[in-house]
Amino acid sequence: MPQKVIIDTDPGVDDVLALLLALSASEEELQVLLISLTFGNIDVESCLLNLVSMFHVLELEQKWRLENGLPIGFGCLSAHKPIVAVGADRPLEEGGAIRGDYFRTFCPNSPCVAPHFTPEQTWKHMFATTPMLKEDEEHPPNFKPTNNPAHQEILRVLRENPVDSIIIIALGPLTNLALAAEEDPETFLRAKEVVVMGGNIGTPGNVTPLGEFNTLKPIPETLSCRLNLTMFPLDITRAHLLTQEAFTNAIAPLLNYPSPSPLAQWTEIFVNATIAHIKEIFAGEKIEDIGLSLHDPLCVYYVLTQKHGGWEALEDRDVRIETRGQWTRGMCIVDSRGKRVEPDVARPVLLGDEGVWLHCGFGNRVRQMVKGPDKEGTVGEMLKRIYGTEGD
């Protein structure tokens, strides 16, 4: 049976690569039930345009592969059309929005524009708050739009499937998940695992010196059982680099056909632009390896391969998020002093920290992923899955 997943995301460059990795899985490996969108790198409407464009390109890509006698791939997508839902367009707290607009998939008024890979604007009405789809209107060929808010769709999927059968992969700010957990915490706990790309433990932040972009204030909500939370902080994700050489080697065979691969052409535009921008940021610094860190794809790769081993984690880490500090807002703080209170399994776990440290008794219990399979081999396997070619 395939593993059923919900992907909550803010695409974004590496988010798009993560989605491509998930949808390129075989139908025996994965079933993407829902893609829920949140603001993040960019506003949520731009995230939606990027996602719809990705589905448009995948439709062109599968036709191209069929015409050229290549394996069509993307068995996960062919077997099951995911639902797409639009979610949060702002943080829970006012004044907390920070955007990374330089990681747009499309860059208006710049060389990044790819109009031939951008669908017509007629798709926007499909996601309107008031349903506007006509009964005889044809739906998109490879996804299902919904008018329902993303957090309610997350709860619906969890409610309609058996307990411990759905993994949530959270690749952006956690607002949709927070809204779902606040509205119906017991349904939210039906998730088998929540895999979060976010936080930084022993490495600098990427928005402030100590804070990571996706980290938000947890909800102080008492729950009846443990949330199975696996954290992929920058400590592990930063090291998985997509270099210019590896990317070029992966897509080169697909660009050499008389009619080039739509997927290779499309991703070449924004991946090359992003790597070039990263090189500008670090110009003059002595850094051996410069590339695009595959933060979000690593979470998807973990879900695809965790049964095969090679992953190492620190269990039951007591991780809290600083929410009030002037210079430390968003900082992950880990209690490394050891257990001071023996766990009482009958006692509810409080997800949050309001007041003194020991307010939570024995604290949060987070699984921090610290090591995965060989880095170069992992990146190469990701590229092979997405493009059907060997990556170095």
Short mmCIF file of C-alpha atoms in Angstrom, two decimals:
data_model
loop_
_atom_site.label_atom_id
_atom_site.label_comp_id
_atom_site.label_asym_id
_atom_site.label_seq_id
_atom_site.Cartn_x
_atom_site.Cartn_y
_atom_site.Cartn_z
CA MET A 1 0.00 0.00 0.00
CA PRO A 2 1.31 3.48 -0.83
CA GLN A 3 2.00 5.91 1.98
CA LYS A 4 -0.69 8.60 2.00
CA VAL A 5 0.56 12.17 2.50
CA ILE A 6 -0.58 15.76 2.83
CA ILE A 7 1.96 18.33 1.66
CA ASP A 8 1.65 21.81 3.16
CA THR A 9 3.84 24.20 1.21
CA ASP A 10 4.70 27.71 0.01
CA PRO A 11 6.23 27.18 -3.46
CA GLY A 12 9.00 28.62 -3.77
CA VAL A 13 11.94 27.01 -5.57
CA ASP A 14 12.94 24.07 -3.39
CA ASP A 15 9.25 23.56 -2.53
CA VAL A 16 8.56 22.98 -6.23
CA LEU A 17 11.43 20.49 -6.39
CA ALA A 18 10.00 18.74 -3.32
CA LEU A 19 6.57 18.51 -4.96
CA LEU A 20 8.12 17.16 -8.16
CA LEU A 21 9.99 14.56 -6.11
CA ALA A 22 6.78 13.47 -4.40
CA LEU A 23 4.72 13.32 -7.59
CA SER A 24 7.48 11.44 -9.42
CA ALA A 25 7.16 8.55 -6.95
CA SER A 26 5.54 5.35 -8.11
CA GLU A 27 1.91 4.68 -7.30
CA GLU A 28 3.08 1.88 -4.98
CA GLU A 29 5.26 4.29 -2.97
CA LEU A 30 3.19 7.40 -2.40
CA GLN A 31 -0.30 8.85 -2.70
CA VAL A 32 -0.51 12.64 -2.42
CA LEU A 33 -4.04 13.30 -1.19
CA LEU A 34 -3.79 17.04 -0.61
CA ILE A 35 -1.48 19.95 -1.39
CA SER A 36 -2.33 22.82 0.95
CA LEU A 37 -0.88 26.26 0.28
CA THR A 38 0.29 28.88 2.74
CA PHE A 39 1.97 32.27 2.44
CA GLY A 40 5.72 32.10 2.97
CA ASN A 41 8.48 32.84 0.52
CA ILE A 42 5.86 34.82 -1.39
CA ASP A 43 2.19 35.72 -1.07
CA VAL A 44 -0.26 32.83 -1.26
CA GLU A 45 -1.70 33.89 -4.64
CA SER A 46 1.78 33.72 -6.21
CA CYS A 47 2.25 30.33 -4.55
CA LEU A 48 -0.96 29.19 -6.25
CA LEU A 49 0.21 30.46 -9.64
CA ASN A 50 3.50 28.60 -9.22
CA LEU A 51 1.71 25.39 -8.26
CA VAL A 52 -0.80 25.55 -11.12
CA SER A 53 2.10 26.28 -13.49
CA MET A 54 3.88 23.17 -12.20
CA PHE A 55 0.85 21.00 -12.94
CA HIS A 56 0.60 22.61 -16.39
CA VAL A 57 4.26 21.78 -17.11
CA LEU A 58 3.83 18.21 -15.85
CA GLU A 59 0.96 17.73 -18.28
CA LEU A 60 3.22 18.94 -21.11
CA GLU A 61 6.11 16.81 -19.82
CA GLN A 62 4.17 13.55 -19.76
CA LYS A 63 2.95 14.17 -23.32
CA TRP A 64 6.53 14.95 -24.39
CA ARG A 65 7.88 11.75 -22.84
CA LEU A 66 5.17 9.69 -24.52
CA GLU A 67 5.96 11.25 -27.92
CA ASN A 68 9.66 10.50 -27.47
CA GLY A 69 9.23 6.89 -26.37
CA LEU A 70 10.40 7.59 -22.80
CA PRO A 71 8.89 6.27 -19.57
CA ILE A 72 6.11 8.70 -18.68
CA GLY A 73 7.01 8.63 -15.00
CA PHE A 74 5.11 10.45 -12.25
CA GLY A 75 3.12 7.32 -11.45
CA CYS A 76 1.93 8.84 -8.17
CA LEU A 77 0.30 11.71 -10.07
CA SER A 78 -1.11 9.52 -12.83
CA ALA A 79 -2.76 7.18 -10.32
CA HIS A 80 -4.35 9.83 -8.11
CA LYS A 81 -5.11 13.52 -8.69
CA PRO A 82 -4.31 15.50 -5.53
CA ILE A 83 -6.66 18.11 -4.15
CA VAL A 84 -5.24 21.66 -4.07
CA ALA A 85 -6.47 24.01 -1.32
CA VAL A 86 -5.49 27.61 -0.59
CA GLY A 87 -4.76 28.44 3.02
CA ALA A 88 -3.32 31.14 5.24
CA ASP A 89 -2.31 34.42 3.62
CA ARG A 90 -0.79 35.94 6.78
CA PRO A 91 0.74 34.83 10.10
CA LEU A 92 -1.32 34.27 13.23
CA GLU A 93 0.27 37.31 14.86
CA GLU A 94 0.17 40.75 13.23
CA GLY A 95 3.48 42.14 12.03
CA GLY A 96 5.14 38.75 11.76
CA ALA A 97 5.25 38.36 7.98
CA ILE A 98 8.69 38.08 6.39
CA ARG A 99 9.03 37.15 2.75
CA GLY A 100 11.85 35.73 0.67
CA ASP A 101 10.72 37.19 -2.65
CA TYR A 102 14.09 36.49 -4.23
CA PHE A 103 13.11 32.80 -4.23
CA ARG A 104 10.09 33.29 -6.49
CA THR A 105 9.53 30.67 -9.15
CA PHE A 106 8.61 33.48 -11.55
CA CYS A 107 10.22 36.91 -11.45
CA PRO A 108 8.08 39.55 -13.19
CA ASN A 109 10.01 42.06 -15.33
CA SER A 110 13.15 39.95 -15.27
CA PRO A 111 14.78 37.25 -17.44
CA CYS A 112 13.07 34.59 -15.27
CA VAL A 113 9.73 35.04 -17.02
CA ALA A 114 8.45 31.88 -18.72
CA PRO A 115 5.14 32.83 -20.35
CA HIS A 116 5.00 29.68 -22.50
CA PHE A 117 4.95 27.58 -19.32
CA THR A 118 2.39 29.73 -17.51
CA PRO A 119 -1.26 28.66 -17.77
CA GLU A 120 -4.01 31.08 -18.69
CA GLN A 121 -5.45 33.09 -15.79
CA THR A 122 -8.80 31.32 -16.18
CA TRP A 123 -7.82 28.95 -13.34
CA LYS A 124 -8.18 31.56 -10.59
CA HIS A 125 -11.97 31.29 -10.20
CA MET A 126 -11.65 27.61 -9.27
CA PHE A 127 -10.35 28.60 -5.82
CA ALA A 128 -12.76 31.46 -5.10
CA THR A 129 -14.37 31.48 -1.65
CA THR A 130 -17.78 31.33 -3.30
CA PRO A 131 -17.91 28.27 -5.61
CA MET A 132 -17.91 29.38 -9.23
CA LEU A 133 -17.37 26.10 -11.07
CA LYS A 134 -20.12 25.24 -13.51
CA GLU A 135 -21.52 21.71 -13.48
CA ASP A 136 -20.31 20.98 -17.01
CA GLU A 137 -16.96 22.74 -16.63
CA GLU A 138 -13.92 20.57 -17.19
CA HIS A 139 -11.60 20.26 -14.22
CA PRO A 140 -7.81 20.50 -14.61
CA PRO A 141 -6.36 17.22 -15.92
CA ASN A 142 -4.02 16.43 -13.03
CA PHE A 143 -5.33 18.09 -9.85
CA LYS A 144 -8.63 18.89 -8.14
CA PRO A 145 -9.27 22.47 -7.00
CA THR A 146 -11.33 23.12 -3.90
CA ASN A 147 -12.98 26.22 -2.47
CA ASN A 148 -12.50 25.07 1.13
CA PRO A 149 -9.78 26.63 3.32
CA ALA A 150 -6.63 24.51 3.51
CA HIS A 151 -6.75 23.85 7.26
CA GLN A 152 -10.31 22.48 6.96
CA GLU A 153 -9.24 20.24 4.08
CA ILE A 154 -6.37 18.93 6.23
CA LEU A 155 -8.88 18.01 8.96
CA ARG A 156 -11.28 16.47 6.44
CA VAL A 157 -8.58 14.20 4.99
CA LEU A 158 -7.44 13.13 8.47
CA ARG A 159 -11.04 12.49 9.51
CA GLU A 160 -11.91 10.41 6.44
CA ASN A 161 -8.86 8.14 6.65
CA PRO A 162 -7.86 5.62 9.32
CA VAL A 163 -5.90 6.81 12.35
CA ASP A 164 -2.11 6.74 11.78
CA SER A 165 -2.41 6.41 8.01
CA ILE A 166 -1.53 9.98 6.91
CA ILE A 167 1.86 11.69 7.06
CA ILE A 168 1.80 15.49 6.92
CA ILE A 169 4.87 17.00 5.26
CA ALA A 170 5.10 20.67 6.26
CA LEU A 171 7.47 22.65 4.03
CA GLY A 172 6.45 26.23 4.81
CA PRO A 173 5.33 28.36 7.75
CA LEU A 174 3.14 26.23 9.98
CA THR A 175 0.06 28.46 10.02
CA ASN A 176 -2.28 26.02 8.24
CA LEU A 177 -1.27 23.27 10.67
CA ALA A 178 -1.72 25.60 13.65
CA LEU A 179 -5.21 26.55 12.47
CA ALA A 180 -6.13 22.88 11.98
CA ALA A 181 -4.78 21.89 15.41
CA GLU A 182 -6.58 24.79 17.07
CA GLU A 183 -9.93 24.02 15.42
CA ASP A 184 -9.93 20.26 16.10
CA PRO A 185 -6.84 19.03 17.99
CA GLU A 186 -8.06 15.46 18.39
CA THR A 187 -8.60 15.06 14.63
CA PHE A 188 -5.17 16.58 14.02
CA LEU A 189 -3.67 13.89 16.25
CA ARG A 190 -4.94 11.24 13.84
CA ALA A 191 -1.82 11.98 11.74
CA LYS A 192 0.70 9.16 11.71
CA GLU A 193 3.60 11.64 11.64
CA VAL A 194 4.16 15.34 11.03
CA VAL A 195 7.45 15.96 9.20
CA VAL A 196 8.48 19.61 9.53
CA MET A 197 11.18 21.39 7.57
CA GLY A 198 12.03 24.11 10.03
CA GLY A 199 14.11 25.37 12.88
CA ASN A 200 17.82 25.52 13.60
CA ILE A 201 19.50 23.92 16.61
CA GLY A 202 23.27 24.26 16.36
CA THR A 203 23.57 26.38 13.24
CA PRO A 204 22.74 30.03 12.41
CA GLY A 205 19.25 31.02 11.29
CA ASN A 206 18.32 32.10 7.77
CA VAL A 207 16.10 35.10 8.58
CA THR A 208 17.67 36.38 11.80
CA PRO A 209 21.00 35.27 13.31
CA LEU A 210 19.10 32.79 15.48
CA GLY A 211 15.71 32.30 13.78
CA GLU A 212 14.63 30.08 10.87
CA PHE A 213 12.00 31.20 8.34
CA ASN A 214 9.36 28.50 8.91
CA THR A 215 9.40 28.57 12.71
CA LEU A 216 6.24 29.95 14.29
CA LYS A 217 4.82 30.18 17.77
CA PRO A 218 3.32 26.83 18.86
CA ILE A 219 -0.26 26.72 20.11
CA PRO A 220 -0.53 26.21 23.90
CA GLU A 221 -3.11 23.46 23.59
CA THR A 222 -3.52 20.47 25.87
CA LEU A 223 -3.82 17.25 23.89
CA SER A 224 -4.76 13.73 24.90
CA CYS A 225 -1.75 11.98 23.38
CA ARG A 226 1.59 12.63 21.80
CA LEU A 227 1.98 14.29 18.41
CA ASN A 228 4.55 12.31 16.44
CA LEU A 229 6.70 15.21 15.23
CA THR A 230 9.88 14.81 13.17
CA MET A 231 11.94 17.97 12.74
CA PHE A 232 14.32 18.64 9.84
CA PRO A 233 16.23 21.75 10.96
CA LEU A 234 18.79 23.66 8.91
CA ASP A 235 21.47 21.61 10.70
CA ILE A 236 20.75 18.65 8.37
CA THR A 237 19.10 20.25 5.33
CA ARG A 238 21.76 22.87 4.53
CA ALA A 239 24.32 20.21 3.72
CA HIS A 240 22.27 18.68 0.89
CA LEU A 241 23.35 20.95 -1.95
CA LEU A 242 22.21 20.99 -5.55
CA THR A 243 25.25 22.38 -7.36
CA GLN A 244 25.20 23.94 -10.80
CA GLU A 245 27.22 21.02 -12.17
CA ALA A 246 24.90 18.33 -10.77
CA PHE A 247 21.80 20.13 -12.03
CA THR A 248 23.24 20.73 -15.50
CA ASN A 249 24.30 17.08 -15.81
CA ALA A 250 20.81 15.92 -14.83
CA ILE A 251 18.86 18.01 -17.34
CA ALA A 252 21.36 18.09 -20.25
CA PRO A 253 20.14 14.81 -21.84
CA LEU A 254 16.55 16.10 -21.78
CA LEU A 255 17.48 19.36 -23.48
CA ASN A 256 19.32 17.63 -26.34
CA TYR A 257 16.21 16.19 -27.97
CA PRO A 258 14.95 17.93 -31.14
CA SER A 259 12.06 19.07 -28.95
CA PRO A 260 13.42 19.70 -25.42
CA SER A 261 11.75 18.48 -22.25
CA PRO A 262 9.23 21.04 -20.92
CA LEU A 263 10.12 20.10 -17.33
CA ALA A 264 13.86 20.52 -17.93
CA GLN A 265 13.31 23.85 -19.68
CA TRP A 266 11.00 25.18 -16.97
CA THR A 267 13.11 24.18 -13.98
CA GLU A 268 16.29 25.35 -15.70
CA ILE A 269 14.90 28.90 -15.69
CA PHE A 270 14.36 29.26 -11.96
CA VAL A 271 17.00 26.86 -10.60
CA ASN A 272 19.78 28.54 -12.57
CA ALA A 273 18.50 31.97 -11.54
CA THR A 274 18.41 30.92 -7.88
CA ILE A 275 21.90 29.41 -7.90
CA ALA A 276 23.22 32.54 -9.62
CA HIS A 277 21.61 34.67 -6.91
CA ILE A 278 23.15 32.52 -4.17
CA LYS A 279 26.57 32.95 -5.77
CA GLU A 280 26.06 36.72 -5.73
CA ILE A 281 25.22 36.63 -2.04
CA PHE A 282 28.43 34.74 -1.21
CA ALA A 283 30.65 36.53 -3.73
CA GLY A 284 34.10 37.10 -2.28
CA GLU A 285 33.69 34.53 0.49
CA LYS A 286 35.82 31.40 0.52
CA ILE A 287 33.13 28.75 0.31
CA GLU A 288 34.05 25.48 -1.39
CA ASP A 289 30.54 24.33 -2.32
CA ILE A 290 27.86 26.77 -3.41
CA GLY A 291 24.45 25.58 -4.51
CA LEU A 292 20.78 25.38 -3.69
CA SER A 293 20.16 23.64 -0.38
CA LEU A 294 17.46 21.02 -0.87
CA HIS A 295 15.71 21.75 2.44
CA ASP A 296 12.18 20.73 1.42
CA PRO A 297 13.01 17.83 -0.95
CA LEU A 298 14.94 16.16 1.89
CA CYS A 299 11.72 15.85 3.92
CA VAL A 300 9.94 14.18 1.01
CA TYR A 301 12.94 11.91 0.40
CA TYR A 302 12.80 10.85 4.06
CA VAL A 303 9.15 9.81 3.73
CA LEU A 304 9.99 7.89 0.55
CA THR A 305 13.03 6.06 1.97
CA GLN A 306 12.79 5.89 5.77
CA LYS A 307 11.88 2.19 5.64
CA HIS A 308 15.19 1.48 3.89
CA GLY A 309 17.28 2.80 6.79
CA GLY A 310 20.21 5.21 6.77
CA TRP A 311 18.42 7.87 8.82
CA GLU A 312 19.48 8.85 12.35
CA ALA A 313 17.56 10.99 14.82
CA LEU A 314 17.78 12.29 18.36
CA GLU A 315 14.60 11.20 20.11
CA ASP A 316 12.45 13.05 22.63
CA ARG A 317 14.21 16.41 22.35
CA ASP A 318 12.69 19.18 24.44
CA VAL A 319 12.61 21.98 21.84
CA ARG A 320 10.95 25.34 22.57
CA ILE A 321 10.57 28.43 20.38
CA GLU A 322 11.42 31.88 21.72
CA THR A 323 8.50 34.19 20.88
CA ARG A 324 9.21 37.37 22.85
CA GLY A 325 12.91 38.19 22.54
CA GLN A 326 13.91 41.35 20.66
CA TRP A 327 16.92 39.66 19.04
CA THR A 328 16.04 36.00 19.57
CA ARG A 329 12.45 35.75 18.25
CA GLY A 330 12.04 32.45 16.42
CA MET A 331 15.07 30.86 18.08
CA CYS A 332 14.96 27.13 18.85
CA ILE A 333 16.08 26.38 22.39
CA VAL A 334 16.81 22.81 23.46
CA ASP A 335 16.93 21.67 27.08
CA SER A 336 20.07 19.53 27.26
CA ARG A 337 20.08 19.23 31.05
CA GLY A 338 18.39 15.84 31.03
CA LYS A 339 15.00 14.85 32.42
CA ARG A 340 14.07 16.59 35.66
CA VAL A 341 10.58 15.16 35.93
CA GLU A 342 9.75 11.57 35.13
CA PRO A 343 7.17 11.32 32.32
CA ASP A 344 3.65 10.55 33.45
CA VAL A 345 1.97 8.78 30.53
CA ALA A 346 -1.46 9.61 31.93
CA ARG A 347 -0.72 13.31 31.86
CA PRO A 348 -1.57 15.38 28.74
CA VAL A 349 1.34 16.89 26.80
CA LEU A 350 1.29 20.68 26.51
CA LEU A 351 2.57 21.82 23.10
CA GLY A 352 3.98 25.25 23.87
CA ASP A 353 5.74 27.06 26.67
CA GLU A 354 3.87 29.75 28.56
CA GLY A 355 5.73 30.65 31.73
CA VAL A 356 8.64 28.86 33.40
CA TRP A 357 10.52 26.11 31.58
CA LEU A 358 9.16 23.25 33.67
CA HIS A 359 5.56 24.38 33.10
CA CYS A 360 5.32 21.46 30.65
CA GLY A 361 6.50 18.90 33.18
CA PHE A 362 8.83 16.79 31.08
CA GLY A 363 8.61 19.12 28.08
CA ASN A 364 8.06 18.61 24.39
CA ARG A 365 9.13 15.39 22.73
CA VAL A 366 10.43 16.13 19.26
CA ARG A 367 12.40 13.80 17.00
CA GLN A 368 15.29 15.82 15.53
CA MET A 369 16.70 14.29 12.36
CA VAL A 370 20.50 14.59 12.43
CA LYS A 371 21.77 12.30 9.67
CA GLY A 372 20.52 10.77 6.45
CA PRO A 373 21.91 8.56 3.71
CA ASP A 374 25.00 9.66 1.78
CA LYS A 375 24.54 13.32 0.76
CA GLU A 376 25.79 13.08 -2.82
CA GLY A 377 23.91 9.85 -3.39
CA THR A 378 20.72 11.38 -1.96
CA VAL A 379 20.88 14.43 -4.23
CA GLY A 380 21.65 12.21 -7.23
CA GLU A 381 18.71 9.95 -6.46
CA MET A 382 16.38 12.94 -6.13
CA LEU A 383 17.42 14.22 -9.56
CA LYS A 384 17.07 10.79 -11.10
CA ARG A 385 13.56 10.44 -9.76
CA ILE A 386 12.44 13.87 -10.99
CA TYR A 387 14.08 13.82 -14.41
CA GLY A 388 14.55 10.12 -15.07
CA THR A 389 18.29 10.71 -15.61
CA GLU A 390 21.43 10.17 -13.58
CA GLY A 391 22.59 13.09 -11.40
CA ASP A 392 26.17 13.40 -10.18
#
